Amino acid sequence: MLATTAIGLSGVTAQAQSDPLPSWNNGAAKQSILTFVSRVTTQGGPDFVPPAERVATFDNDGTLWIEQPMYVQLAFILDRVKALAPQHPEWKTTQPFQAVLEGDLRAIAASGEKGLVELMAVTHAGMTTDEFTKIVSDWLAATRDYRFKQPYTALVYQPMLELLAYLRTNGFKTFIVSGGGIEFMRPWAEKTYGIPPEQVVGSSIKTRFEMRDGRPVLFRLPEIDFIDDKTGKPVGIDSHIGRRPIAAFGNSDGDLEMLQWATMSGGVRLGVIVHHTDAEREYAYDRQSHFGKLDKALDAAAVNKWTVVDMKNDWKRIFPFQ
Amino acid sequence: MLATTAIGLSGVTAQAQSDPLPSWNNGAAKQSILTFVSRVTTQGGPDFVPPAERVATFDNDGTLWIEQPMYVQLAFILDRVKALAPQHPEWKTTQPFQAVLEGDLRAIAASGEKGLVELMAVTHAGMTTDEFTKIVSDWLAATRDYRFKQPYTALVYQPMLELLAYLRTNGFKTFIVSGGGIEFMRPWAEKTYGIPPEQVVGSSIKTRFEMRDGRPVLFRLPEIDFIDDKTGKPVGIDSHIGRRPIAAFGNSDGDLEMLQWATMSGGVRLGVIVHHTDAEREYAYDRQSHFGKLDKALDAAAVNKWTVVDMKNDWKRIFPFQ
């Protein structure tokens, strides 16, 4: 107990000298992170974890970047349908395309999973992986969000960028584990978060290897391969990483099983939930939200002693551009 | 041209000073590797590749370790069936189990893919991922191979261990991309090859997340998830790595598409085929072999100028213990 307190205090001292998390207000959330990192990196200490096992996994939507008023990837889908519509006159009278073209979000939602799969099929499949990467990159470069009039890659959370860098400085390998499309994130995750493609885990559609004009390509098929959400997150972590994380960061019920997987098998572990409480600087939502619903995972946070970040009170800044 | 030759020569000089591949005889194969590494790592040179993009992928069976007289994982399956047989008296009269218990390899082969899936189901599924890791580790520790009386993890190719280390010293990230089971390789790949679990790509079965006695587990299901062989290798590379390798190493037709994917899209690339030509020190096999058949890929090597390693003449040593 004394040793733990001493480690905790040395963490505070180090932080005072040169704060690795300057956009975090001093408080319980920040302290829980500093204390955890101090404990698992203290060589010879009872909680030391070798660098190779310092795996930290981060949800993306709502944890590293914005997910309101809708998932960024959904905004991409809607924009793509509009861009492709001139080649598909039949979409004017066919759901779910008609709903997209008319901006009828209620009708899109009513088209359910079947509708979403149809939208995915025409916007995410039917091209090579290289072509899709270019489509995503071009769209991100050309698009500004609804409220802040910023590129989406600017709507990432400054405190989380500091946290990613802080963990890596302390020997952690940082991974994205998101319900979003793996090939939607990889084109920009390295530049934006410092997370290389091989450390991005996400949902995927199937691809097929082909030779075209003597060159090998991977062609994207309109068929779901894997959904990296809820119970799929531990499955995706096991498949891609093959190690259990010792720290996991999320913000919604989609992250519940990832946090359980990371924190509930012994040892000093860190589970963090980002709670969106700041309607003024970003958005405030939790148990009732369509996107990023945080209900069961908020209850589980209390039971499992996960750290809940109160964005309004714990973060000095939200976005890098502010 | 002059610059390229100069770079090639400087590679030779560096090698003479301290040979990074001491178990390789001087010859065309070794030189092609040294020249390639020199070209892609020469800053300011026309073929320079930034470290983040230096991805090298290695097949495992027959490329990094032995695959004769049968795949190691098949030896594992046969041993596991025998170990589990007392709990399954019906196996004595049920194929393909009867064939395994009677050592009838011909009957096992005759049971085809259906038979193999049944054998996989009882030996690879029905337990948690942690339990399977322990089963594999225990089996490897207790088992010696048929011919050399060595643990299988000792039957890795010394020249390839040197090559892995040499590439990593030059900023490469080394990955296994194998038709073998991903969870069969991960328990020992880090210690044996220096390749961590998150850099192992392989075939997989499905898993399901469950809470058991308040602890999260992943339970292994008797259902194929992904076959990481032939056209599956580029798909697996794209899914797990998300970057195209600039160097790929294989030894059989199962590696053909991986080598195409790595080498046939422009830029200085390295494709290497390990040709098993040494019946005395290891095994000699290619176009007619049941395991590790090398036929189409050998023809493709000539067309695509891939390096073909002649084990008998290019390698001074085969195994570390020799």
XYZ file of C-alpha atoms in Angstrom:
644
model
C 0.000 0.000 0.000
C 2.796 2.360 0.936
C 4.713 1.350 -2.190
C 1.656 1.992 -4.335
C 1.152 5.412 -2.799
C 4.815 6.223 -3.315
C 4.558 5.247 -6.975
C 1.431 7.324 -7.294
C 3.173 10.292 -5.766
C 6.246 9.910 -7.956
C 3.858 9.960 -10.903
C 2.484 13.277 -9.689
C 5.986 14.679 -9.270
C 7.060 13.660 -12.766
C 3.896 15.219 -14.127
C 4.515 18.494 -12.334
C 7.963 18.680 -13.899
C 6.754 18.200 -17.454
C 3.088 17.430 -17.893
C 2.613 14.714 -20.528
C -1.140 15.421 -20.607
C -1.370 19.230 -20.672
C -4.940 19.310 -22.028
C -6.208 17.258 -19.099
C -7.347 19.075 -15.981
C -5.874 17.695 -12.794
C -8.433 15.348 -11.328
C -9.303 11.723 -10.723
C -9.389 10.736 -14.406
C -5.968 12.128 -15.233
C -4.527 10.757 -12.020
C -5.855 7.247 -12.673
C -4.060 7.221 -16.034
C -0.773 8.525 -14.625
C -0.886 6.101 -11.726
C -1.612 3.128 -13.978
C 1.254 3.947 -16.345
C 3.607 4.495 -13.455
C 2.707 1.140 -11.893
C 3.026 -1.030 -15.016
C 6.290 0.625 -16.121
C 8.094 0.578 -12.766
C 10.789 -2.029 -13.232
C 11.013 -4.333 -10.242
C 7.610 -3.158 -9.014
C 4.825 -5.646 -8.252
C 2.742 -4.522 -11.242
C 5.482 -4.265 -13.878
C 4.430 -5.325 -17.384
C 7.159 -5.983 -19.995
C 7.006 -3.556 -22.961
C 5.996 -6.310 -25.425
C 2.788 -6.844 -23.441
C 1.871 -3.166 -23.130
C -1.015 -3.247 -25.575
C -3.552 -0.415 -25.441
C -6.703 -0.468 -27.570
C -8.801 2.547 -28.523
C -12.251 2.756 -29.989
C -12.345 5.439 -32.696
C -15.826 7.000 -33.131
C -16.541 9.099 -30.052
C -13.291 8.080 -28.349
C -10.643 9.529 -30.670
C -12.778 11.604 -33.022
C -16.274 12.992 -33.290
C -19.358 10.802 -33.906
C -22.181 13.394 -33.855
C -24.556 14.322 -35.405
C -23.794 11.020 -37.151
C -20.864 8.639 -37.613
C -18.361 10.151 -40.051
C -18.519 6.986 -42.126
C -22.287 7.442 -42.471
C -21.721 10.998 -43.715
C -19.296 9.469 -46.231
C -21.925 6.949 -47.360
C -24.560 9.660 -47.826
C -22.149 11.843 -49.790
C -21.059 8.942 -51.974
C -24.630 7.985 -52.811
C -25.267 11.573 -53.901
C -22.064 11.609 -55.961
C -22.946 8.325 -57.681
C -26.656 9.141 -58.184
C -26.344 10.588 -61.728
C -25.222 7.129 -62.914
C -28.204 5.510 -61.165
C -31.436 7.303 -62.166
C -33.424 4.418 -60.642
C -32.259 5.464 -57.156
C -34.734 8.382 -57.260
C -37.542 5.899 -56.669
C -35.743 3.029 -54.901
C -35.150 2.781 -51.150
C -32.907 3.245 -49.305
C -31.320 5.438 -52.010
C -34.334 7.688 -52.425
C -34.232 8.445 -48.700
C -30.554 9.422 -48.923
C -31.137 11.663 -51.943
C -34.062 13.339 -50.209
C -32.127 13.700 -46.932
C -34.794 11.695 -45.122
C -32.840 10.306 -42.166
C -35.976 8.732 -40.716
C -36.562 6.674 -43.864
C -32.875 5.666 -43.956
C -33.178 4.415 -40.403
C -36.416 2.614 -41.314
C -34.591 0.700 -44.060
C -32.765 -1.085 -41.234
C -29.778 -3.371 -41.577
C -30.880 -4.473 -45.049
C -30.847 -0.869 -46.210
C -27.479 -0.180 -44.631
C -25.957 -3.229 -46.308
C -27.304 -2.008 -49.663
C -25.788 1.411 -49.072
C -22.485 -0.171 -48.043
C -22.519 -2.345 -51.155
C -22.690 0.574 -53.593
C -20.361 2.904 -51.660
C -17.753 0.504 -50.240
C -17.612 -2.341 -52.790
C -17.136 -2.735 -56.522
C -13.639 -1.254 -56.652
C -10.093 -2.273 -55.733
C -8.665 -1.599 -52.290
C -6.333 1.021 -53.785
C -9.261 2.767 -55.466
C -11.252 2.782 -52.233
C -8.316 4.270 -50.325
C -8.184 7.108 -52.853
C -11.962 7.705 -52.649
C -11.774 7.993 -48.852
C -8.713 10.249 -48.923
C -10.227 12.547 -51.551
C -13.511 12.774 -49.674
C -11.815 13.611 -46.365
C -9.698 16.282 -48.051
C -12.744 17.908 -49.671
C -15.301 17.650 -46.853
C -16.034 19.850 -43.860
C -18.272 18.811 -40.981
C -21.724 20.283 -40.374
C -21.058 22.272 -37.225
C -17.399 23.242 -36.879
C -16.739 23.604 -40.622
C -13.545 21.599 -40.159
C -12.115 18.577 -41.948
C -13.129 15.489 -39.971
C -9.481 14.656 -39.304
C -9.284 17.949 -37.373
C -12.170 16.862 -35.154
C -10.025 14.544 -33.082
C -9.704 14.987 -29.352
C -6.519 16.788 -28.327
C -6.415 15.127 -24.869
C -6.582 11.713 -26.530
C -3.761 12.598 -28.939
C -1.658 13.470 -25.887
C -2.683 10.210 -24.238
C -1.686 8.153 -27.309
C 1.726 9.833 -27.391
C 2.167 9.454 -23.636
C 1.442 5.724 -23.767
C 3.794 5.194 -26.699
C 6.538 7.117 -24.874
C 6.036 4.616 -22.084
C 6.541 1.600 -24.319
C 2.920 0.915 -25.202
C 1.798 -0.210 -28.641
C -1.425 1.643 -29.457
C -4.182 0.064 -31.547
C -7.507 1.265 -32.887
C -10.310 -1.270 -32.365
C -13.380 0.265 -33.941
C -16.763 -0.720 -35.260
C -15.924 1.483 -38.233
C -14.544 0.113 -41.480
C -10.905 -0.921 -41.264
C -10.199 0.449 -44.751
C -12.062 3.652 -43.976
C -9.666 4.394 -41.095
C -6.307 3.231 -42.380
C -5.782 5.950 -45.021
C -5.541 8.689 -42.369
C -4.962 6.994 -38.983
C -1.180 7.043 -39.243
C -0.940 10.745 -40.021
C -3.700 11.722 -37.580
C -3.009 9.449 -34.603
C 0.436 7.980 -35.267
C -1.220 4.566 -35.544
C 0.037 2.569 -38.566
C -2.321 0.470 -40.741
C -1.215 -2.804 -39.143
C -2.436 -1.493 -35.778
C -5.929 -0.641 -36.997
C -8.669 -3.204 -36.316
C -12.159 -2.625 -37.646
C -15.179 -3.989 -39.440
C -14.550 -5.320 -42.932
C -16.100 -6.535 -46.129
C -14.695 -9.420 -48.137
C -12.091 -8.956 -50.862
C -11.028 -11.147 -53.767
C -7.545 -11.445 -55.245
C -7.436 -10.950 -59.020
C -4.885 -10.326 -61.757
C -5.930 -7.346 -63.895
C -3.818 -6.440 -66.917
C -0.982 -8.411 -65.417
C -1.175 -6.646 -62.063
C -2.486 -8.105 -58.808
C -5.416 -6.306 -57.172
C -7.803 -6.923 -54.311
C -11.376 -6.314 -55.398
C -13.898 -5.261 -52.744
C -17.026 -7.420 -52.592
C -20.510 -6.420 -51.373
C -20.393 -8.931 -48.551
C -19.808 -8.371 -44.837
C -16.698 -10.126 -43.539
C -16.565 -9.091 -39.882
C -18.361 -6.704 -37.532
C -15.886 -5.337 -35.017
C -18.394 -4.178 -32.429
C -19.611 -5.361 -29.000
C -18.647 -9.057 -28.608
C -16.817 -8.707 -31.930
C -14.203 -6.416 -30.375
C -12.493 -9.080 -28.243
C -12.712 -11.399 -31.262
C -11.072 -8.761 -33.493
C -8.424 -8.060 -30.856
C -7.607 -11.753 -30.615
C -7.488 -12.143 -34.378
C -5.364 -9.081 -35.127
C -3.292 -8.593 -31.981
C -3.234 -12.003 -30.334
C -2.585 -10.456 -26.953
C -4.986 -9.203 -24.322
C -4.747 -5.413 -23.923
C -3.782 -4.093 -20.499
C -5.575 -0.805 -21.190
C -8.715 -0.132 -23.212
C -10.493 3.112 -24.081
C -14.046 3.477 -25.313
C -17.134 5.638 -25.045
C -20.188 3.519 -25.776
C -21.913 0.202 -25.216
C -20.113 -1.065 -28.311
C -16.932 -0.979 -26.225
C -18.277 -2.870 -23.210
C -16.881 -6.295 -24.104
C -13.515 -4.822 -25.122
C -13.196 -3.216 -21.696
C -14.256 -6.441 -19.994
C -11.740 -8.430 -22.061
C -8.928 -6.010 -21.195
C -9.597 -5.477 -17.513
C -11.296 -8.529 -15.979
C -8.587 -11.186 -15.969
C -6.285 -10.158 -13.150
C -3.377 -7.755 -12.924
C -3.392 -3.968 -12.806
C -5.467 -2.894 -15.786
C -6.943 0.369 -17.025
C -10.430 0.742 -18.459
C -11.522 4.219 -19.556
C -14.881 5.507 -20.769
C -15.035 8.921 -22.437
C -18.336 10.467 -21.357
C -19.623 13.164 -23.718
C -20.840 15.840 -21.309
C -19.995 19.059 -23.118
C -22.788 20.301 -25.371
C -21.128 23.668 -25.663
C -17.691 22.651 -26.888
C -18.718 19.317 -28.480
C -21.855 17.248 -27.765
C -23.592 15.866 -24.677
C -25.152 12.409 -24.992
C -25.214 9.002 -23.369
C -28.072 6.619 -22.535
C -30.542 7.822 -25.178
C -28.244 8.541 -28.116
C -28.690 6.940 -31.539
C -24.960 7.125 -32.187
C -22.571 6.158 -29.426
C -25.200 5.046 -26.934
C -23.602 4.784 -23.495
C -25.835 2.929 -21.080
C -24.766 -0.558 -19.994
C -21.092 0.376 -20.218
C -21.668 3.357 -17.918
C -23.221 1.071 -15.311
C -20.390 -1.422 -15.811
C -17.827 1.348 -15.312
C -19.057 1.912 -11.763
C -19.008 -1.806 -10.952
C -15.570 -2.446 -12.489
C -13.915 0.783 -11.330
C -13.244 1.951 -14.855
C -12.242 5.579 -15.200
C -15.042 7.771 -16.559
C -13.753 10.890 -18.281
C -16.118 13.829 -17.912
C -15.250 15.758 -21.076
C -16.599 19.039 -19.756
C -14.637 18.973 -16.529
C -11.645 16.784 -17.317
C -10.560 18.301 -20.620
C -9.135 21.809 -20.977
C -9.370 21.618 -24.747
C -11.430 19.390 -26.970
C -9.974 19.867 -30.464
C -6.440 20.773 -31.589
C -7.706 23.764 -33.605
C -9.374 25.428 -30.624
C 23.032 2.307 -63.583
C 26.385 3.415 -62.216
C 24.716 4.488 -58.999
C 22.986 1.121 -58.682
C 26.262 -0.712 -59.229
C 27.970 1.494 -56.661
C 25.231 0.746 -54.163
C 25.554 -2.950 -54.925
C 29.305 -2.803 -54.391
C 29.014 -0.865 -51.159
C 26.651 -3.630 -50.028
C 29.352 -6.188 -50.778
C 31.949 -4.166 -48.884
C 29.740 -3.812 -45.808
C 29.107 -7.534 -45.931
C 32.803 -8.356 -46.110
C 33.381 -6.265 -43.008
C 30.750 -8.025 -40.908
C 28.625 -10.603 -42.660
C 24.976 -10.263 -41.575
C 24.162 -13.615 -43.223
C 27.020 -15.900 -42.167
C 25.126 -19.136 -42.886
C 24.578 -18.131 -46.500
C 27.184 -19.077 -49.067
C 28.257 -16.213 -51.282
C 26.263 -16.501 -54.471
C 23.456 -15.016 -56.464
C 20.739 -15.636 -53.830
C 22.624 -13.971 -51.001
C 23.726 -11.139 -53.258
C 20.180 -10.447 -54.451
C 19.063 -10.028 -50.838
C 21.972 -7.764 -49.897
C 21.523 -5.647 -53.009
C 17.790 -5.253 -52.450
C 18.226 -4.176 -48.830
C 20.969 -1.766 -49.790
C 18.830 -0.161 -52.498
C 15.652 0.348 -50.450
C 17.533 1.663 -47.406
C 19.862 4.099 -49.189
C 18.543 7.505 -48.202
C 18.336 9.820 -51.178
C 18.694 6.892 -53.562
C 16.142 6.311 -56.340
C 14.743 3.167 -54.662
C 14.577 4.395 -51.069
C 11.589 3.114 -49.077
C 10.707 4.816 -45.757
C 11.025 2.487 -42.751
C 7.255 2.473 -42.099
C 6.718 0.857 -45.502
C 9.415 -1.786 -45.136
C 7.079 -4.716 -44.686
C 8.464 -8.222 -45.247
C 6.199 -11.283 -45.163
C 7.321 -14.872 -44.581
C 5.511 -18.104 -45.126
C 6.176 -20.473 -42.203
C 5.935 -24.176 -43.188
C 8.918 -24.975 -45.411
C 10.129 -21.368 -45.402
C 11.010 -20.789 -41.754
C 10.677 -24.298 -40.355
C 10.371 -27.877 -41.509
C 7.232 -29.262 -43.221
C 8.282 -32.865 -43.974
C 7.381 -35.678 -43.675
C 4.154 -33.783 -42.843
C 3.122 -30.320 -41.674
C 3.941 -29.925 -37.983
C 0.335 -28.920 -37.328
C -0.825 -32.219 -38.856
C 1.516 -34.100 -36.509
C -0.112 -32.102 -33.692
C -3.593 -33.108 -34.883
C -2.672 -36.795 -35.060
C -1.108 -36.697 -31.584
C -4.109 -34.888 -30.129
C -6.564 -37.420 -31.580
C -4.550 -40.203 -29.983
C -4.439 -38.330 -26.668
C -8.196 -37.729 -26.702
C -9.149 -41.215 -27.962
C -9.745 -42.816 -24.532
C -12.653 -40.387 -24.029
C -14.078 -41.311 -27.455
C -14.334 -45.102 -27.807
C -16.503 -44.604 -30.911
C -13.471 -43.245 -32.792
C -12.133 -46.812 -33.139
C -14.767 -47.448 -35.787
C -15.459 -43.952 -37.132
C -13.514 -42.260 -39.921
C -11.388 -40.216 -40.091
C -10.525 -40.965 -36.446
C -10.045 -44.693 -37.011
C -7.492 -43.910 -39.723
C -5.556 -41.654 -37.347
C -5.553 -44.236 -34.550
C -4.395 -46.931 -36.962
C -1.747 -44.646 -38.481
C -3.310 -45.060 -41.918
C -2.191 -41.884 -43.675
C -3.773 -43.011 -46.954
C -7.208 -43.302 -45.331
C -6.741 -39.917 -43.636
C -5.982 -38.390 -47.032
C -8.993 -40.199 -48.500
C -11.272 -38.536 -45.924
C -10.560 -35.285 -47.790
C -11.449 -31.804 -46.628
C -14.483 -33.089 -44.729
C -12.261 -35.411 -42.751
C -9.716 -32.689 -42.049
C -12.414 -30.319 -40.812
C -13.679 -33.037 -38.460
C -10.167 -33.570 -37.132
C -9.700 -29.813 -36.727
C -13.004 -29.564 -34.876
C -12.048 -32.035 -32.140
C -8.420 -30.927 -31.803
C -8.624 -27.146 -32.307
C -12.097 -26.227 -31.033
C -14.163 -26.747 -27.905
C -11.838 -24.863 -25.573
C -10.890 -21.272 -24.771
C -8.080 -19.502 -26.616
C -5.971 -19.565 -23.437
C -6.511 -23.307 -23.067
C -5.543 -23.927 -26.690
C -2.355 -21.889 -26.284
C -1.397 -24.090 -23.342
C -2.168 -27.305 -25.262
C 0.071 -26.196 -28.142
C 2.882 -25.068 -25.849
C 2.785 -28.283 -23.816
C 2.758 -30.426 -26.962
C 5.709 -28.591 -28.501
C 7.701 -28.903 -25.277
C 7.054 -32.671 -25.052
C 7.374 -33.679 -28.716
C 10.390 -34.578 -30.849
C 10.246 -34.905 -34.612
C 10.474 -38.224 -36.447
C 13.894 -37.861 -38.048
C 16.124 -35.439 -36.161
C 14.725 -36.225 -32.702
C 14.530 -32.494 -32.033
C 11.765 -30.234 -30.751
C 10.010 -28.747 -33.756
C 11.001 -25.251 -32.682
C 14.634 -26.332 -33.169
C 13.897 -27.334 -36.758
C 13.913 -23.766 -38.007
C 16.297 -22.654 -40.711
C 19.360 -20.857 -39.377
C 19.871 -18.826 -42.585
C 16.291 -17.566 -42.349
C 16.752 -16.571 -38.690
C 19.737 -14.506 -39.822
C 17.671 -13.029 -42.625
C 14.847 -12.031 -40.242
C 17.328 -10.315 -37.935
C 19.124 -8.638 -40.849
C 15.886 -7.195 -42.212
C 14.799 -5.931 -38.794
C 18.217 -4.314 -38.282
C 17.523 -2.497 -41.542
C 14.193 -1.122 -40.368
C 11.906 -3.820 -41.713
C 8.877 -5.088 -39.871
C 8.760 -8.881 -40.309
C 5.468 -10.777 -40.508
C 4.544 -14.442 -40.785
C 1.838 -15.081 -43.393
C 1.131 -18.782 -43.254
C -1.531 -21.286 -44.240
C -1.038 -22.712 -40.742
C -3.284 -21.844 -37.836
C -2.692 -18.381 -36.429
C -3.134 -19.586 -32.852
C -0.924 -22.598 -33.493
C 1.998 -20.279 -34.361
C 1.621 -17.397 -31.947
C 2.562 -19.269 -28.741
C 6.165 -19.797 -29.943
C 6.792 -17.416 -32.882
C 8.046 -14.565 -30.702
C 10.635 -16.653 -28.854
C 11.662 -18.607 -31.963
C 11.651 -15.933 -34.676
C 11.384 -12.647 -32.806
C 7.979 -12.133 -34.425
C 5.325 -10.952 -31.942
C 1.731 -12.288 -32.022
C 0.393 -9.146 -33.705
C 2.702 -9.825 -36.662
C 1.501 -13.386 -37.230
C -1.143 -13.891 -39.942
C -2.610 -17.337 -40.509
C -5.661 -19.479 -41.008
C -8.268 -19.285 -38.282
C -11.415 -20.769 -36.848
C -14.191 -18.672 -35.357
C -14.307 -17.710 -31.704
C -17.126 -16.530 -29.465
C -16.888 -14.093 -26.563
C -18.403 -15.396 -23.321
C -18.416 -14.564 -19.633
C -17.557 -17.650 -17.562
C -17.644 -17.421 -13.779
C -17.403 -13.658 -14.100
C -14.359 -13.779 -16.378
C -14.309 -13.040 -20.104
C -13.105 -15.827 -22.401
C -12.970 -16.497 -26.123
C -14.314 -19.943 -26.899
C -13.013 -21.707 -30.024
C -15.754 -22.912 -32.376
C -15.581 -25.828 -34.865
C -16.053 -23.504 -37.811
C -13.494 -22.271 -40.351
C -13.108 -18.490 -40.314
C -10.368 -17.879 -42.882
C -7.930 -19.909 -44.990
C -4.700 -17.977 -45.333
C -3.341 -19.817 -48.366
C -2.939 -19.112 -52.104
C -5.279 -16.214 -53.014
C -6.055 -15.962 -49.288
C -2.551 -14.701 -48.516
C -2.932 -11.268 -50.147
C -6.366 -11.057 -48.499
C -4.864 -11.907 -45.101
C -2.030 -9.425 -45.653
C -4.493 -6.690 -46.522
C -6.705 -7.497 -43.545
C -3.935 -7.734 -40.938
C -1.200 -5.467 -42.253
C -2.995 -3.053 -44.566
C 0.187 -2.379 -46.511
C 1.656 -4.171 -49.483
C 4.900 -5.958 -48.564
C 8.033 -4.916 -50.433
C 9.614 -8.324 -49.837
C 7.993 -11.756 -49.620
C 9.453 -15.181 -48.871
C 7.831 -18.525 -49.604
C 8.575 -22.043 -50.757
C 5.444 -23.480 -52.365
C 2.532 -22.825 -54.684
C 0.592 -21.661 -51.637
C 2.853 -18.599 -51.661
C 2.445 -17.707 -55.342
C -0.184 -14.989 -54.914
C 1.632 -13.478 -51.930
C 4.766 -13.098 -54.058
C 2.730 -11.651 -56.920
C 1.026 -9.215 -54.542
C 4.358 -8.091 -53.084
C 6.435 -7.797 -56.241
C 4.236 -7.013 -59.243
C 3.124 -3.443 -58.654
C 6.169 -1.366 -59.433
C 9.226 -0.344 -57.439
C 12.229 -2.404 -56.412
C 10.798 -5.490 -54.768
C 12.188 -8.801 -53.546
C 10.511 -12.168 -54.064
C 12.271 -15.241 -52.714
C 11.462 -18.935 -53.085
C 13.229 -21.426 -50.813
C 13.800 -24.546 -52.923
C 14.244 -27.736 -50.901
C 17.143 -29.446 -52.680
C 19.016 -31.089 -49.841
C 17.840 -34.626 -49.096
C 20.915 -35.268 -47.002
C 20.713 -32.376 -44.548
C 16.930 -31.803 -44.782
C 14.559 -32.914 -47.581
C 14.444 -32.590 -51.363
C 11.032 -32.012 -52.924
C 9.183 -29.714 -55.287
C 6.725 -30.390 -58.130
C 5.427 -33.762 -56.913
C 5.310 -33.219 -53.154
C 2.125 -33.701 -51.092
C 3.274 -31.083 -48.602
C 4.801 -27.868 -49.889
C 4.257 -28.579 -53.577
C 6.386 -26.157 -55.602
C 5.394 -26.168 -59.242
C 3.595 -23.085 -60.586
C 5.531 -20.802 -58.248
C 8.832 -22.201 -59.514
C 7.822 -21.397 -63.081
C 6.628 -17.959 -61.951
C 9.966 -17.328 -60.226
C 11.792 -17.560 -63.551
C 9.321 -15.232 -65.274
C 9.253 -12.652 -62.462
C 12.954 -12.794 -61.579
C 12.285 -13.952 -58.054
C 15.303 -15.272 -56.197
C 15.327 -19.056 -55.891
C 17.352 -20.280 -52.917
C 18.997 -23.649 -53.567
C 19.189 -24.959 -50.014
C 21.947 -27.433 -50.802
C 24.256 -24.905 -52.420
C 23.183 -21.590 -50.879
C 23.051 -22.559 -47.215
C 26.116 -23.488 -45.146
C 23.967 -24.684 -42.298
C 20.329 -25.721 -42.228
C 19.418 -25.870 -38.505
C 20.817 -23.957 -35.536
C 21.681 -27.183 -33.673
C 23.936 -28.510 -36.444
